[in-house]
Amino acid sequence: MSNKKKARNKEATIKKIYDVFFKLVLEEGFHKASTNKIAKEAKISIGTLYHHFPEGKKEIIRRYFENSVETSFDLEEFKKLNMSNISTVFRAFVSNILRNHKENKAYYIAFRSAILSDESLAQAHNERVVEISTGFVNELQETSEFFKSREKKRLIRSFIFIYNIINAIIYHHIVFMDLFQNDEDLVDYVSNLLGFTIKYLQKK
Amino acid sequence: MSNKKKARNKEATIKKIYDVFFKLVLEEGFHKASTNKIAKEAKISIGTLYHHFPEGKKEIIRRYFENSVETSFDLEEFKKLNMSNISTVFRAFVSNILRNHKENKAYYIAFRSAILSDESLAQAHNERVVEISTGFVNELQETSEFFKSREKKRLIRSFIFIYNIINAIIYHHIVFMDLFQNDEDLVDYVSNLLGFTIKYLQKK
Amino acid sequence: MSNKKKARNKEATIKKIYDVFFKLVLEEGFHKASTNKIAKEAKISIGTLYHHFPEGKKEIIRRYFENSVETSFDLEEFKKLNMSNISTVFRAFVSNILRNHKENKAYYIAFRSAILSDESLAQAHNERVVEISTGFVNELQETSEFFKSREKKRLIRSFIFIYNIINAIIYHHIVFMDLFQNDEDLVDYVSNLLGFTIKYLQKK
Amino acid sequence: MSNKKKARNKEATIKKIYDVFFKLVLEEGFHKASTNKIAKEAKISIGTLYHHFPEGKKEIIRRYFENSVETSFDLEEFKKLNMSNISTVFRAFVSNILRNHKENKAYYIAFRSAILSDESLAQAHNERVVEISTGFVNELQETSEFFKSREKKRLIRSFIFIYNIINAIIYHHIVFMDLFQNDEDLVDYVSNLLGFTIKYLQKK
DNA sequence: AATGAATGAGAATTCATTCAT
DNA sequence: TATGAATGAATTCTCATTCAT
């Protein structure tokens, strides 16, 4: 077998583990998604699972979190932001996060469960949010007139705040289903709230 | 067989179980707060725990929820609401909920964990929120000129929405600690958000 | 409360315990019919159950067995036995036992389960069968010409044997349902077998 | 963590589990033969037991039943059946079943106990009896003149019936010990009963 | 006599993890 | 690299039984 093929197999195995893990989280919750079950469902041996993830479950989440997902937004919309298209851009941004949450529902549930018994994960998460937000603001300032003139630190802090608020609401909506009747209502409310929050932060 | 004395105080035993359970939830999370640990810490036998809560942990939460806590607000502030004191009343309301969350942090963590593996609990929770909101609005309309003229159904729906949004944010703040630096900031933001949300709902 | 009334209540309580116990045995098997469940279903306290049956479950069966049921047949048919009505008498006898088994299915299941972990019960059962058979044969010999001339000891031994064979088959039929399509087939076969067995025993 | 050696012999482990389980059933009955005791006596960990038998005790019996035992008779005797050796053949057949019951007494006790709380096991058992009986009759008809001319379906039905009756009696004899003084008496009676039953079935 | 709170051993089962092959 | 047998602490829950009131 060539090295490439081996690598490809390795990737496939890891992907299978992620997939099965999140499927099990959705079906029966984070704590019942055991390593043994994952291995069985993924049709690999438990040894193989620990070979790829020596620390087991927490490592699955941590590495999935590291590679992924949570903090990757589409910048392009924001770069085009100006006075006239604020509403559209905000909606696109919120829709983006919402879509991400829906596609990764299991991940978010798992992550929030894991965080409760693994403080270092929360720590890592917070650092990650800062890091990504910084990069995000940097890039925005480089390319958009709209953001160039604003103070960077403040922009970053604002972005983190907004991002967390939106996440709090969207996560609640997805898991408890008691906030909005449908996604359009959510996007409408949250993007308005985004506007409100920006104004609120400016005043402070 | 044993020469342990048998304390025979039902209420005290149940209270001890609640106390120890929520203490353990705070210390190590819902899933690690096992029935055995609860019994051991509460210095009762595991049999006694199951004697009082035959369905174990989920029954502890469910019954605590049923008797309690979550949805009791101070009406008095609201009854005095008029055009000039909106801001103060909102702040008092939000402070109220925040205080409740802080005092019952373990309960909220436990409840959200339990809800993920017990749909009937979510259901019960939703029904409870509706019921309490209805009572709340009824009383407000009876005593306050401000609310008398508004449509009851709409008021209830709005109240539920606001209540859930506030909860989403406060819970996130309490558990993940990544939103506000201190409680005053939270109260300020959330009570402003409350005003924004009410206006938003009126427009719709 | 008069003594009579107390006594009547006591009887009623004991009857309730028997009834609930055998109901539970039928529903979930002997080993899952616990004393606590019996008390709860019978709406008495567990203390009361142990007050009436200090040794718990095994005493319930033992005393039910002692008072009852298993070894009470209708003699009248047998007393009329002669050459011409053998078949009818046998059928009546077998029907009798079958009816008893159906009415006391739970008792038989419980008894067979209990016997496996309580040898003294098996012993008591065997002694009881001998005792009852002896009484039965005595009475038959006193009143029926047909039996008067036969040797008592042999009659008793034969009766015990026949009784046990019939029980083995009927119990199997009732619990495993793989022998006969209906009760008539069983009664027909078993009463023929009874004839066969008597002839077999005479030859020996 | 532990420095125990890990013997890695699946077949041997499973055999040990079977052996210890049936030994315990004989010693203290099906319900007292707990999975923990089995593991302890077999000197394996409880985890190992559940690794091989994820459904615990009921799976031990079910799989033992599936691989085994109960319905394997010696055909050779039957193939030589003719008018003159009926009695000998029947005796051999009954002896065969008796020997099987004695060698597998624990299995039969366990099986009958398990059947009371696991209907699917009874179902499987019945199907198994039909299947084996069919194979048995097929083979007999191929090789023996005596059986060739008889209607297959009827032969099968008769065989099943006889097999069940014999089992009911032998099981009773083995467990309750109140039928026959010794095995010869049992074989004599049951093989005679077999002849009686065949005649009985022919008349019907 | 009746109640039911309390007991704790022990049963079934799960789980993360190790390690010989 | 991969396998899966093995581990045993930990978890949930049941049960027969005791005893203070």
CSV table of N, CA and C in Angstrom, one decimal, chain B residues 93-152:
chain,number,residue,atom,x,y,z
B,93,PHE,N,-36.2,43.9,37.1
B,93,PHE,CA,-36.6,42.6,36.6
B,93,PHE,C,-35.4,41.7,36.2
B,94,VAL,N,-34.5,42.3,35.5
B,94,VAL,CA,-33.4,41.5,35.0
B,94,VAL,C,-32.5,41.1,36.2
B,95,SER,N,-32.3,42.1,37.1
B,95,SER,CA,-31.5,41.7,38.3
B,95,SER,C,-32.1,40.6,39.1
B,96,ASN,N,-33.4,40.6,39.1
B,96,ASN,CA,-34.2,39.5,39.8
B,96,ASN,C,-33.8,38.2,39.2
B,97,ILE,N,-33.9,38.1,37.9
B,97,ILE,CA,-33.7,36.8,37.2
B,97,ILE,C,-32.2,36.4,37.3
B,98,LEU,N,-31.4,37.4,37.2
B,98,LEU,CA,-29.9,37.2,37.4
B,98,LEU,C,-29.7,36.6,38.8
B,99,ARG,N,-30.2,37.2,39.8
B,99,ARG,CA,-30.0,36.7,41.2
B,99,ARG,C,-30.5,35.3,41.3
B,100,ASN,N,-31.7,35.1,40.8
B,100,ASN,CA,-32.2,33.7,40.8
B,100,ASN,C,-31.3,32.7,40.1
B,101,HIS,N,-30.7,33.1,39.0
B,101,HIS,CA,-29.8,32.2,38.3
B,101,HIS,C,-28.5,31.9,39.1
B,102,LYS,N,-28.1,33.0,39.8
B,102,LYS,CA,-26.8,32.8,40.6
B,102,LYS,C,-27.1,31.9,41.8
B,103,GLU,N,-28.3,32.1,42.4
B,103,GLU,CA,-28.6,31.3,43.6
B,103,GLU,C,-28.8,29.9,43.2
B,104,ASN,N,-29.3,29.7,42.0
B,104,ASN,CA,-29.7,28.3,41.6
B,104,ASN,C,-28.9,27.8,40.4
B,105,LYS,N,-27.6,28.3,40.4
B,105,LYS,CA,-26.8,27.9,39.3
B,105,LYS,C,-26.7,26.4,39.1
B,106,ALA,N,-26.6,25.7,40.2
B,106,ALA,CA,-26.5,24.2,40.0
B,106,ALA,C,-27.8,23.7,39.4
B,107,TYR,N,-28.9,24.2,39.9
B,107,TYR,CA,-30.1,23.7,39.4
B,107,TYR,C,-30.2,24.0,37.9
B,108,TYR,N,-29.8,25.1,37.4
B,108,TYR,CA,-29.9,25.4,36.0
B,108,TYR,C,-29.0,24.5,35.2
B,109,ILE,N,-27.8,24.3,35.7
B,109,ILE,CA,-26.9,23.4,35.0
B,109,ILE,C,-27.5,22.0,34.9
B,110,ALA,N,-27.9,21.5,36.1
B,110,ALA,CA,-28.5,20.2,36.1
B,110,ALA,C,-29.7,20.1,35.2
B,111,PHE,N,-30.5,21.1,35.2
B,111,PHE,CA,-31.7,21.1,34.4
B,111,PHE,C,-31.4,21.0,33.0
B,112,ARG,N,-30.5,21.8,32.5
B,112,ARG,CA,-30.1,21.8,31.1
B,112,ARG,C,-29.5,20.5,30.7
B,113,SER,N,-28.7,19.9,31.6
B,113,SER,CA,-28.1,18.6,31.3
B,113,SER,C,-29.2,17.6,31.2
B,114,ALA,N,-30.1,17.6,32.1
B,114,ALA,CA,-31.1,16.6,32.2
B,114,ALA,C,-32.0,16.6,31.0
B,115,ILE,N,-32.4,17.9,30.6
B,115,ILE,CA,-33.3,18.1,29.5
B,115,ILE,C,-32.8,17.4,28.2
B,116,LEU,N,-31.4,17.3,28.1
B,116,LEU,CA,-30.9,16.7,26.8
B,116,LEU,C,-31.2,15.2,26.7
B,117,SER,N,-31.4,14.6,27.9
B,117,SER,CA,-31.7,13.2,27.8
B,117,SER,C,-33.1,12.8,28.3
B,118,ASP,N,-33.9,13.8,28.5
B,118,ASP,CA,-35.3,13.6,29.0
B,118,ASP,C,-36.2,14.6,28.4
B,119,GLU,N,-36.8,14.3,27.2
B,119,GLU,CA,-37.6,15.2,26.5
B,119,GLU,C,-38.8,15.7,27.3
B,120,SER,N,-39.3,14.8,28.1
B,120,SER,CA,-40.6,15.1,28.8
B,120,SER,C,-40.3,16.3,29.8
B,121,LEU,N,-39.0,16.4,30.2
B,121,LEU,CA,-38.7,17.5,31.1
B,121,LEU,C,-38.7,18.8,30.4
B,122,ALA,N,-38.2,18.8,29.2
B,122,ALA,CA,-38.3,20.0,28.3
B,122,ALA,C,-39.8,20.4,28.2
B,123,GLN,N,-40.6,19.4,27.8
B,123,GLN,CA,-42.0,19.6,27.7
B,123,GLN,C,-42.6,20.3,28.9
B,124,ALA,N,-42.3,19.6,30.0
B,124,ALA,CA,-42.9,20.1,31.3
B,124,ALA,C,-42.4,21.6,31.6
B,125,HIS,N,-41.2,21.8,31.2
B,125,HIS,CA,-40.6,23.1,31.4
B,125,HIS,C,-41.3,24.2,30.6
B,126,ASN,N,-41.5,23.8,29.3
B,126,ASN,CA,-42.3,24.8,28.4
B,126,ASN,C,-43.7,25.1,28.9
B,127,GLU,N,-44.3,24.0,29.3
B,127,GLU,CA,-45.7,24.2,29.8
B,127,GLU,C,-45.7,25.1,31.1
B,128,ARG,N,-44.7,24.8,31.9
B,128,ARG,CA,-44.6,25.6,33.1
B,128,ARG,C,-44.4,27.1,32.8
B,129,VAL,N,-43.6,27.4,31.8
B,129,VAL,CA,-43.3,28.8,31.4
B,129,VAL,C,-44.6,29.4,30.9
B,130,VAL,N,-45.3,28.7,30.1
B,130,VAL,CA,-46.6,29.3,29.6
B,130,VAL,C,-47.5,29.6,30.8
B,131,GLU,N,-47.7,28.6,31.6
B,131,GLU,CA,-48.6,28.7,32.8
B,131,GLU,C,-48.2,29.9,33.7
B,132,ILE,N,-47.0,30.0,34.0
B,132,ILE,CA,-46.5,31.1,34.9
B,132,ILE,C,-46.7,32.5,34.2
B,133,SER,N,-46.3,32.5,32.9
B,133,SER,CA,-46.5,33.7,32.2
B,133,SER,C,-47.9,34.2,32.1
B,134,THR,N,-48.8,33.2,31.9
B,134,THR,CA,-50.2,33.6,31.9
B,134,THR,C,-50.7,34.2,33.2
B,135,GLY,N,-50.3,33.5,34.3
B,135,GLY,CA,-50.6,34.1,35.6
B,135,GLY,C,-50.1,35.5,35.8
B,136,PHE,N,-48.9,35.6,35.4
B,136,PHE,CA,-48.2,36.9,35.5
B,136,PHE,C,-48.9,38.0,34.8
B,137,VAL,N,-49.2,37.7,33.5
B,137,VAL,CA,-49.9,38.7,32.7
B,137,VAL,C,-51.3,39.0,33.3
B,138,ASN,N,-52.0,38.0,33.7
B,138,ASN,CA,-53.3,38.2,34.3
B,138,ASN,C,-53.2,39.2,35.4
B,139,GLU,N,-52.3,38.9,36.3
B,139,GLU,CA,-52.2,39.8,37.5
B,139,GLU,C,-51.9,41.2,37.1
B,140,LEU,N,-50.9,41.3,36.2
B,140,LEU,CA,-50.5,42.6,35.7
B,140,LEU,C,-51.7,43.4,35.2
B,141,GLN,N,-52.5,42.7,34.4
B,141,GLN,CA,-53.6,43.4,33.7
B,141,GLN,C,-54.7,43.9,34.8
B,142,GLU,N,-54.8,43.1,35.8
B,142,GLU,CA,-55.8,43.4,36.8
B,142,GLU,C,-55.4,44.7,37.6
B,143,THR,N,-54.1,44.8,37.8
B,143,THR,CA,-53.6,45.9,38.7
B,143,THR,C,-53.0,47.1,38.1
B,144,SER,N,-52.6,46.9,36.8
B,144,SER,CA,-51.8,48.0,36.2
B,144,SER,C,-52.5,48.6,35.0
B,145,GLU,N,-52.7,49.9,35.1
B,145,GLU,CA,-53.3,50.7,33.9
B,145,GLU,C,-52.5,50.4,32.7
B,146,PHE,N,-51.2,50.4,32.9
B,146,PHE,CA,-50.3,50.3,31.7
B,146,PHE,C,-50.6,49.1,30.9
B,147,PHE,N,-50.9,48.0,31.5
B,147,PHE,CA,-51.1,46.7,30.7
B,147,PHE,C,-52.5,46.4,30.4
B,148,LYS,N,-53.5,47.1,31.1
B,148,LYS,CA,-54.9,46.8,31.0
B,148,LYS,C,-55.4,46.8,29.5
B,149,SER,N,-54.9,47.8,28.8
B,149,SER,CA,-55.4,48.0,27.4
B,149,SER,C,-54.9,47.1,26.4
B,150,ARG,N,-53.8,46.4,26.7
B,150,ARG,CA,-53.1,45.5,25.7
B,150,ARG,C,-53.8,44.2,25.6
B,151,GLU,N,-53.6,43.6,24.4
B,151,GLU,CA,-54.2,42.3,24.1
B,151,GLU,C,-53.5,41.2,24.9
B,152,LYS,N,-54.3,40.4,25.7
B,152,LYS,CA,-53.7,39.5,26.6
B,152,LYS,C,-52.8,38.5,25.9
